[in-house]
Tab-separated table of C-alpha atoms and ligand atoms in Angstrom:
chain	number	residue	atom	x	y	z
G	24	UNK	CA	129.790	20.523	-177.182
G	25	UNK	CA	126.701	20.749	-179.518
G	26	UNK	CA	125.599	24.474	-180.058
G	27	UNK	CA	123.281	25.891	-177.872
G	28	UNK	CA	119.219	25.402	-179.481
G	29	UNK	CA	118.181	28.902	-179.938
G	30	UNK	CA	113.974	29.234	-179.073
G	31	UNK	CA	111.540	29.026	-181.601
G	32	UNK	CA	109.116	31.453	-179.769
G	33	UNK	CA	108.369	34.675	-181.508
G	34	UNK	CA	106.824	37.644	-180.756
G	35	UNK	CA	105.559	40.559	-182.422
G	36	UNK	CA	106.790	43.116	-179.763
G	37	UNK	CA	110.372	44.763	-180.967
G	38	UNK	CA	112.382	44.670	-177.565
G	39	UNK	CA	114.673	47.222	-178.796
G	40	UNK	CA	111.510	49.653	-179.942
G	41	UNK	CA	110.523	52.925	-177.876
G	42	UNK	CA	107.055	53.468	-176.974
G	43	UNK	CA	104.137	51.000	-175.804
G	44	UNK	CA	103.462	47.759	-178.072
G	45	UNK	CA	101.155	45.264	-177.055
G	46	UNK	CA	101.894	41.643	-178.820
G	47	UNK	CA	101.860	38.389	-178.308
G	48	UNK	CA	104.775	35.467	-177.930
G	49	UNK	CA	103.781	32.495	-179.825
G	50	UNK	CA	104.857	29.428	-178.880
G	51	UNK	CA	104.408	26.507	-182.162
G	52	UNK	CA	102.219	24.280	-181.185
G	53	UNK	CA	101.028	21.263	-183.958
G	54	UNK	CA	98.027	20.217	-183.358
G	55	UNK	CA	94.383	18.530	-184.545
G	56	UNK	CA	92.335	21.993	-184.764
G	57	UNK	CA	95.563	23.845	-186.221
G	58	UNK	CA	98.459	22.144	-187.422
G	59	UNK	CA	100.899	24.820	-188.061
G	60	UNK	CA	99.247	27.266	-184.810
G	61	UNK	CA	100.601	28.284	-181.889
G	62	UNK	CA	100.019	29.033	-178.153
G	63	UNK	CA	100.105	32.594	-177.624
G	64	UNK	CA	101.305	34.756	-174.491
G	65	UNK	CA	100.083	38.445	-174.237
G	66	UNK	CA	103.606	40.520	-174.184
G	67	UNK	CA	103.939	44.677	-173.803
G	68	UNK	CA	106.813	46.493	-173.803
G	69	UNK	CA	106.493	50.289	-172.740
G	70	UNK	CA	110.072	51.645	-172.900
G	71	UNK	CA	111.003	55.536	-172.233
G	72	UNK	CA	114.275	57.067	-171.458
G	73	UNK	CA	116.950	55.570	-170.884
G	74	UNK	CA	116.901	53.642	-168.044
G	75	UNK	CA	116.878	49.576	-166.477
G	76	UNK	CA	114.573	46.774	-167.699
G	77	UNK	CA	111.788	45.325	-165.423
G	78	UNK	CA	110.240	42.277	-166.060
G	79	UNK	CA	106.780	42.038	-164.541
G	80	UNK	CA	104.722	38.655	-164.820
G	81	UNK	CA	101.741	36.865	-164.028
G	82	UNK	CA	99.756	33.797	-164.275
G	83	UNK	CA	102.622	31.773	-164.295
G	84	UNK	CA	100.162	29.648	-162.999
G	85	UNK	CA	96.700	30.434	-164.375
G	86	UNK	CA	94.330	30.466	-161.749
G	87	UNK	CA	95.917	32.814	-159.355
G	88	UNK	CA	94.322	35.987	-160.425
G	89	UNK	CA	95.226	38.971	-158.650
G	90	UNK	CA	98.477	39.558	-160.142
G	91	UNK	CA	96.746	39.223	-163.643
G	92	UNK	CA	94.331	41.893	-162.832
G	93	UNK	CA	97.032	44.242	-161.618
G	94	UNK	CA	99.217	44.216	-164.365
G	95	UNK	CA	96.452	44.330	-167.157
G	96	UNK	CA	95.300	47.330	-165.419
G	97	UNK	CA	98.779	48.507	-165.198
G	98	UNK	CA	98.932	48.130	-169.189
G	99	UNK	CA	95.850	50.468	-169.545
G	100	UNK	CA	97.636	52.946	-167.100
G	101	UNK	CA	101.426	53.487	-168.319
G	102	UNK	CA	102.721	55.720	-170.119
G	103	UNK	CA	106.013	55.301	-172.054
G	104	UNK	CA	106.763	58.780	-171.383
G	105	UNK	CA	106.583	58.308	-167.431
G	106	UNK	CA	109.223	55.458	-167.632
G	107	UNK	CA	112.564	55.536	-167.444
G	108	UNK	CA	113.601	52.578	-168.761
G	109	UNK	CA	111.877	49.661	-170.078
G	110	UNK	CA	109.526	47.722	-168.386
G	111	UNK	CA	108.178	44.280	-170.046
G	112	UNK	CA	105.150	42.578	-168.992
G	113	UNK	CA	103.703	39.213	-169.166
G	114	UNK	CA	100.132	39.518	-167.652
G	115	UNK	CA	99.091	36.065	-168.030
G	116	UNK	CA	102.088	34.028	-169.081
G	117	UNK	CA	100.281	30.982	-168.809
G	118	UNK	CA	97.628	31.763	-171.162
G	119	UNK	CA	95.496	28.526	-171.540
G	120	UNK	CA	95.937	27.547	-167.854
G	121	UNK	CA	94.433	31.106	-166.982
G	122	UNK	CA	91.432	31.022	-169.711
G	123	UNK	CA	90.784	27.246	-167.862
G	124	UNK	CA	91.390	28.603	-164.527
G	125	UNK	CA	94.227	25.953	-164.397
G	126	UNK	CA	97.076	25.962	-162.510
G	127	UNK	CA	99.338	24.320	-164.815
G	128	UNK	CA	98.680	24.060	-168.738
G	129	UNK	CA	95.387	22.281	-170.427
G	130	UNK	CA	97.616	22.064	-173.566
G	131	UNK	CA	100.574	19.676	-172.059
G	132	UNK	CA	99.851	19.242	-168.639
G	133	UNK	CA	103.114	21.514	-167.674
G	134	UNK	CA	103.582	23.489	-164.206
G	135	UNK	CA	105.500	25.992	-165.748
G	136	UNK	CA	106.906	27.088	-162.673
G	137	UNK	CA	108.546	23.628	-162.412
G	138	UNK	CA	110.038	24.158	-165.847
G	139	UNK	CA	112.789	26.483	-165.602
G	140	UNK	CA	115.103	26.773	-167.330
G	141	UNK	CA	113.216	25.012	-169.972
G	142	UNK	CA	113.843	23.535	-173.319
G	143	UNK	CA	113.510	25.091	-176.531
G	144	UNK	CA	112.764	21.300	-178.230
G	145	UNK	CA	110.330	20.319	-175.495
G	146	UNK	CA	106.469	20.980	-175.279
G	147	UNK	CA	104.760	24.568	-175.119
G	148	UNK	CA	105.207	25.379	-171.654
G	149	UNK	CA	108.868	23.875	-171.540
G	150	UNK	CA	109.720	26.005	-175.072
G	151	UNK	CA	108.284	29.149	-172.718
G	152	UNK	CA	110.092	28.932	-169.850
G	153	UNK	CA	113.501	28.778	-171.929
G	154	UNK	CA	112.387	31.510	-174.263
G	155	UNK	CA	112.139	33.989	-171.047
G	156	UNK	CA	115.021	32.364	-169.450
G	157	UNK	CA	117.454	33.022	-172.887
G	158	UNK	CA	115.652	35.760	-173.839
G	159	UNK	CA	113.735	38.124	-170.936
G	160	UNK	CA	115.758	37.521	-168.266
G	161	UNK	CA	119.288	38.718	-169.835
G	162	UNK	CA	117.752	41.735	-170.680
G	163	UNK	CA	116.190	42.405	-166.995
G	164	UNK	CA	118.255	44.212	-164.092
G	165	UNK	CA	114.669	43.566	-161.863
G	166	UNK	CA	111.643	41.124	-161.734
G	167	UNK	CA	108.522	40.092	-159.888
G	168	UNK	CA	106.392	37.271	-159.995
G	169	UNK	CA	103.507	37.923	-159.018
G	170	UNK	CA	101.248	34.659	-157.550
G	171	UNK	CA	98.694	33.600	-155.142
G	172	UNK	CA	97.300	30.579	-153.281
G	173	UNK	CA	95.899	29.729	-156.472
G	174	UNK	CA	92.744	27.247	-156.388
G	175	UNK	CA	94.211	24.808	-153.307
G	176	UNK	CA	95.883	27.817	-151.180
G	177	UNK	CA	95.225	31.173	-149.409
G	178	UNK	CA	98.031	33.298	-148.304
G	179	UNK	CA	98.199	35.993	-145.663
G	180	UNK	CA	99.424	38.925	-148.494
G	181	UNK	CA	103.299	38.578	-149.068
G	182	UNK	CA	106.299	39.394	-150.743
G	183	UNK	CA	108.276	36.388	-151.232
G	184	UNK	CA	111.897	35.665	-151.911
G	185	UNK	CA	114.648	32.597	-151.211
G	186	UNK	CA	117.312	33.297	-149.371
G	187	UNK	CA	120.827	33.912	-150.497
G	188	UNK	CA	124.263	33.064	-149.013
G	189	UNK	CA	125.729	36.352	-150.984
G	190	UNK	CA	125.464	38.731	-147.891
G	191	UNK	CA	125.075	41.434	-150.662
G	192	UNK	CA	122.348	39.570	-153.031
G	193	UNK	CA	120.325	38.858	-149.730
G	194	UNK	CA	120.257	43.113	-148.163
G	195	UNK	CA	119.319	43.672	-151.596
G	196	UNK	CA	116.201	41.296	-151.786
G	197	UNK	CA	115.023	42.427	-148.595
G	198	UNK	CA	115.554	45.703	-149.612
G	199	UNK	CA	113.549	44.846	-152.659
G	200	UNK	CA	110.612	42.862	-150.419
G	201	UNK	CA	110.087	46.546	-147.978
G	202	UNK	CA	109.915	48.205	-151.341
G	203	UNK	CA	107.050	45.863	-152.431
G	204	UNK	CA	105.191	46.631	-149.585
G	205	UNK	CA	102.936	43.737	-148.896
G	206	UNK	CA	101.791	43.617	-145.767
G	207	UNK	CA	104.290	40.631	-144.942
G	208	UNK	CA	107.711	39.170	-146.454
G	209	UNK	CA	107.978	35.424	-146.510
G	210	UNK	CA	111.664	34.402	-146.655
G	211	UNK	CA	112.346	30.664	-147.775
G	212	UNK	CA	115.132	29.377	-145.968
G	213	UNK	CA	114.994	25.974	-146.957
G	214	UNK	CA	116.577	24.140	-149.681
G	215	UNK	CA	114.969	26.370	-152.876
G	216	UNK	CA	113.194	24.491	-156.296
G	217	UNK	CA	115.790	25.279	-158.638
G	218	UNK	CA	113.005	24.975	-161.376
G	219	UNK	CA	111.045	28.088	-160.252
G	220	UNK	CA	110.891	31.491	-162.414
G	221	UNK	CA	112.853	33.837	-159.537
G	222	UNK	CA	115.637	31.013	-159.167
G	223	UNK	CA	116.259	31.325	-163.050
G	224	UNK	CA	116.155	35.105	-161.991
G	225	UNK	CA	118.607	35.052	-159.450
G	226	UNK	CA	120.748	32.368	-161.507
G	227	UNK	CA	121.710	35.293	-164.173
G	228	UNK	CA	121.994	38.079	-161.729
G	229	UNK	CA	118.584	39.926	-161.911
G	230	UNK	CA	117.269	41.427	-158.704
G	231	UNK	CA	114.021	39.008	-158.607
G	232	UNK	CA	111.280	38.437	-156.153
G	233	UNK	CA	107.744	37.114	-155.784
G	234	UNK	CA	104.420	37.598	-154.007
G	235	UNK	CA	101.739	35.314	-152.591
G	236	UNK	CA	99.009	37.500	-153.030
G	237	UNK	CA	95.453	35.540	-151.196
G	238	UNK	CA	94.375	32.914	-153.334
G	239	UNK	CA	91.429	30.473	-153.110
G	240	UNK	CA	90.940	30.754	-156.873
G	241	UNK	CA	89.287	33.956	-156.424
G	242	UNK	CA	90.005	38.006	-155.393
G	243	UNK	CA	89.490	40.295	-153.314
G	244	UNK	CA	89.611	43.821	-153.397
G	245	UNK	CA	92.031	44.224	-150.495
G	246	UNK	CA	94.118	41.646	-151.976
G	247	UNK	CA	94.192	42.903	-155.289
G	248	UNK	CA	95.359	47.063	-153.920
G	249	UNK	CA	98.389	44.812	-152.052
G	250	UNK	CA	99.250	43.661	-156.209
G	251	UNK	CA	98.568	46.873	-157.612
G	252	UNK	CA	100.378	48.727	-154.804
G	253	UNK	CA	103.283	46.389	-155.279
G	254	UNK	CA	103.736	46.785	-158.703
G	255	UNK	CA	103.883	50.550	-158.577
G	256	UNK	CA	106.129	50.235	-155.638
G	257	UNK	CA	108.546	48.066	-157.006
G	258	UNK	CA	108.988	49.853	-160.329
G	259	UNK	CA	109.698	53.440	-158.121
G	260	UNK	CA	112.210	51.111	-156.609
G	261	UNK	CA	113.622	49.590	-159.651
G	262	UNK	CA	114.270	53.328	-160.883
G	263	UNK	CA	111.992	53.243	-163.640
G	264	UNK	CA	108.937	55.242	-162.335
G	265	UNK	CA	109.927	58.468	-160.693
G	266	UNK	CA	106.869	58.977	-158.132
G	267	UNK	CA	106.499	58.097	-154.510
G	268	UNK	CA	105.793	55.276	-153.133
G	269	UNK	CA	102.194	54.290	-152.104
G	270	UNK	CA	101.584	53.195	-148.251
G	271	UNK	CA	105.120	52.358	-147.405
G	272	UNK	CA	104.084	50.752	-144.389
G	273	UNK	CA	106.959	48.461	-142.850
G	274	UNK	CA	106.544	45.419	-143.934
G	275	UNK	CA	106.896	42.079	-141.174
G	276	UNK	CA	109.704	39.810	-142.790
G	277	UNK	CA	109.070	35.934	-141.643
G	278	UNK	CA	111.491	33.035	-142.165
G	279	UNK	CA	109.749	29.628	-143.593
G	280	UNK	CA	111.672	26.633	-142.810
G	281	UNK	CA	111.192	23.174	-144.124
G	282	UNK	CA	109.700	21.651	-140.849
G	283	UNK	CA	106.965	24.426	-141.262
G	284	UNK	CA	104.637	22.271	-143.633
G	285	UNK	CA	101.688	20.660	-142.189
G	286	UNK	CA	100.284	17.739	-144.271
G	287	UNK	CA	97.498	15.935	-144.580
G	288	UNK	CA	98.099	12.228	-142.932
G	289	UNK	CA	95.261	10.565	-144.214
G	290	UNK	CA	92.545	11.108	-146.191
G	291	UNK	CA	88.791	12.639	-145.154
G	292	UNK	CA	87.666	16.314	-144.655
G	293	UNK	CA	90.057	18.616	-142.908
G	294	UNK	CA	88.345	20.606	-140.007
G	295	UNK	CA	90.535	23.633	-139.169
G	296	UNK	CA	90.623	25.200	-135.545
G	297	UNK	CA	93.154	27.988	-136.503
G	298	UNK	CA	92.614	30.813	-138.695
G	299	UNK	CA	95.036	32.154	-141.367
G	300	UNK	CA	97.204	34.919	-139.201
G	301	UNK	CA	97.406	33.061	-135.714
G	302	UNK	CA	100.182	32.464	-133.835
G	303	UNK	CA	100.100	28.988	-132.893
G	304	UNK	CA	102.662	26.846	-131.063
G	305	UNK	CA	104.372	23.694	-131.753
G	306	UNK	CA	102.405	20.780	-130.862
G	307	UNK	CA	98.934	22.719	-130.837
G	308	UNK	CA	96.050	21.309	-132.262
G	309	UNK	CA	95.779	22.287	-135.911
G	310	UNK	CA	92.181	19.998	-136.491
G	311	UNK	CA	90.657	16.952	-137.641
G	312	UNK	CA	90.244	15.101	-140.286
G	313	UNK	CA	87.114	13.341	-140.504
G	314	UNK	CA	86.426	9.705	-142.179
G	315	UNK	CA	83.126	10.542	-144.441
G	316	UNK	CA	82.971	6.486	-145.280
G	317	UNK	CA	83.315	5.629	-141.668
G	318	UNK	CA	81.225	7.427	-139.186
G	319	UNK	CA	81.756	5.614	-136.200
G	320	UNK	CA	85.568	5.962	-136.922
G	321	UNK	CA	87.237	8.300	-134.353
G	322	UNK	CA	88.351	11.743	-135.996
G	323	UNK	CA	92.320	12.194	-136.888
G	324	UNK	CA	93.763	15.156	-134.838
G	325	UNK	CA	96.585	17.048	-136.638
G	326	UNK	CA	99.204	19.235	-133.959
G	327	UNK	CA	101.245	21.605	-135.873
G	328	UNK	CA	104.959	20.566	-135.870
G	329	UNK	CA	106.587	23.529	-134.759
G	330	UNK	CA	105.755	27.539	-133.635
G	331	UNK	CA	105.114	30.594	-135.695
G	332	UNK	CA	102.149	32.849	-137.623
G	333	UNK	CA	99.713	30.968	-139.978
G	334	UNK	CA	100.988	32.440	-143.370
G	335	UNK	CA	98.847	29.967	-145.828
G	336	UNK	CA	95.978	27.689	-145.093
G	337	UNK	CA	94.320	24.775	-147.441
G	338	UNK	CA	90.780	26.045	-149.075
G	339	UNK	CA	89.331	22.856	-150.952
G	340	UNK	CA	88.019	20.954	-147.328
G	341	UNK	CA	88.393	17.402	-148.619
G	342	UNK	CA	91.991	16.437	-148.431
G	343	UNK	CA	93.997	13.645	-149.760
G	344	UNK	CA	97.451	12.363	-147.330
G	345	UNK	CA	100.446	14.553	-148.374
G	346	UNK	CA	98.196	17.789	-148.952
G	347	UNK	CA	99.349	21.115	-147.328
G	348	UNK	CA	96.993	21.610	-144.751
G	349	UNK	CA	98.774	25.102	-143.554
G	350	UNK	CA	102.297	26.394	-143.273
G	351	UNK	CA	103.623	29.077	-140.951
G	352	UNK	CA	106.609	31.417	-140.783
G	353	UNK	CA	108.529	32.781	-137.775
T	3	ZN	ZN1	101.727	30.256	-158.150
């Protein structure tokens, strides 16, 4: 068997240091403007006592904005003598997809939470995901993703995890999700995208979860105290922060099945007649799509497949067949 490519990434940040640095990972990129440069990452590291390793990230795709706000704020905030432990953060891990408001990268075109576990010979965003998947991850006991809706999507706010047949992995996410705190927890029961940040998590045994935190390309401030909130919250729960938690409401955990997903038949302007947050029932009427080239042609109606709360609903209006119109969870 050929040896295992070790990642060309580095980073300025000494993983094994005590304290709070502030770096960069740089990722070689070739190119016309800078032919030996690099695509950065901004990376901390506050470590204190001793004590577990969190991995915190954001912007894993770059226009979903609260988590990004959170955890930059969170950098300005910690202390390395309140932790105990080390907590590593990656506020905008996607760094030219977030300064384009981009979901996936201008530099390659990669989704790079469709690129796990990556490849340390293929482009920037595929070198990325394997240097936090060799890397990050082995050193991490907990994580959180932290996304939203992103430009397309708006989410009701929600912790988010896939479900596990280990009856011991899956108490321990949900245990994990009522830390959080959102508001709601959205469990994915359905067959899970092995190519996602969390699964790589959950491949090498670290507690991971993930939030879809409103979206729309935009935030809010009620959506962005559910990130900040959950951040705090999850590193008290994690064991590295020794304070209480904030609003430790109960949060309402949801099941999303695969049959859940309403798409877009055909193409025109979608015309909603739910909100995000209703409970709707199977065969309801979900809206229309209208025919802006043909006026005289008869409206689409769209009936939601099955029953269950509005978790997510489609911003952009214009819609294109196969685009997720809504999805609920029950
Ligand atoms: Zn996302």
């Amino acid at each position: 068997m050929p040896a295992k490519l070790r990642s060309r990434v580095r980073t300025d940040v000494d993983l094994e240091a005590a304290g709070r640095q502030v770096g960069r990972l740089y990722v070689p990129h070739s190119s016309q403007e800078s032919a030996y440069g690099a695509v950065t990452s901004p990376f901390a590291c506050i470590a204190g006592a001793q004590g577990p390793t969190v991995l915190l990230t954001a912007g894993n795709h770059g226009d979903e904005y609260e988590g990004q706000i959170a955890l930059l704020k969170l950098l300005h905030r910690m202390d390395p003598a309140d932790v105990h432990g080390r907590i590593l953060v990656l506020p905008s891990l996607n760094l030219p997809a977030a300064l384009a408001g981009r979901r996936s990268s201008p530099v390659d075109g990669g989704n790079l939470n469709r690129s796990f576990p990556g490849d340390p010979s293929g482009g920037v965003t595929s070198a990325l995901a394997h240097f936090i998947d060799t890397e990050l991850l082995p050193r991490s006991q907990f994580a959180l993703d932290l996304h939203s809706g992103g430009s397309s999507l708006e989410y009701l706010p929600c912790g988010m995890a896939r479900a596990s047949d280990d009856a011991g992995t899956r108490r321990r996410i949900l245990e994990a999700l009522q830390a959080f705190g959102a508001p709601y927890s959205f469990v994915f029961e359905t067959a899970p995208d092995e190519r996602t940040l969390t699964a790589a998590g959950l491949r090498q045994g670290v507690l991971h979860i993930g939030a879809e935190i409103g979206g729309g390309g935009t935030t809010r401030p009620a959506t962005l105290a559910v990130a900040e909130q959950g951040v705090h919250n999850f590193l008290v729960f994690a064991g590295v922060l020794r304070a209480d938690p904030q609003s430790p409401a109960s949060s309402r955990v949801l099941a999303v099945h695969g049959a859940d997903y309403l798409r877009a038949p055909v193409r025109g302007f979608f015309e909603p007649v739910f909100e995000l947050g209703d409970e709707v029932d199977a065969r309801q009427l979900a809206g229309r799509i209208h025919f802006p080239e043909e006026p005289s042609r008869t409206p689409a109606e769209v009936h939601f497949a099955t029953t269950g709360t509005v978790v997510c609903r489609r911003v952009p209006t214009r819609c294109l067949p196969g685009d997720c119109l809504a999805h609920l969870a029950s």
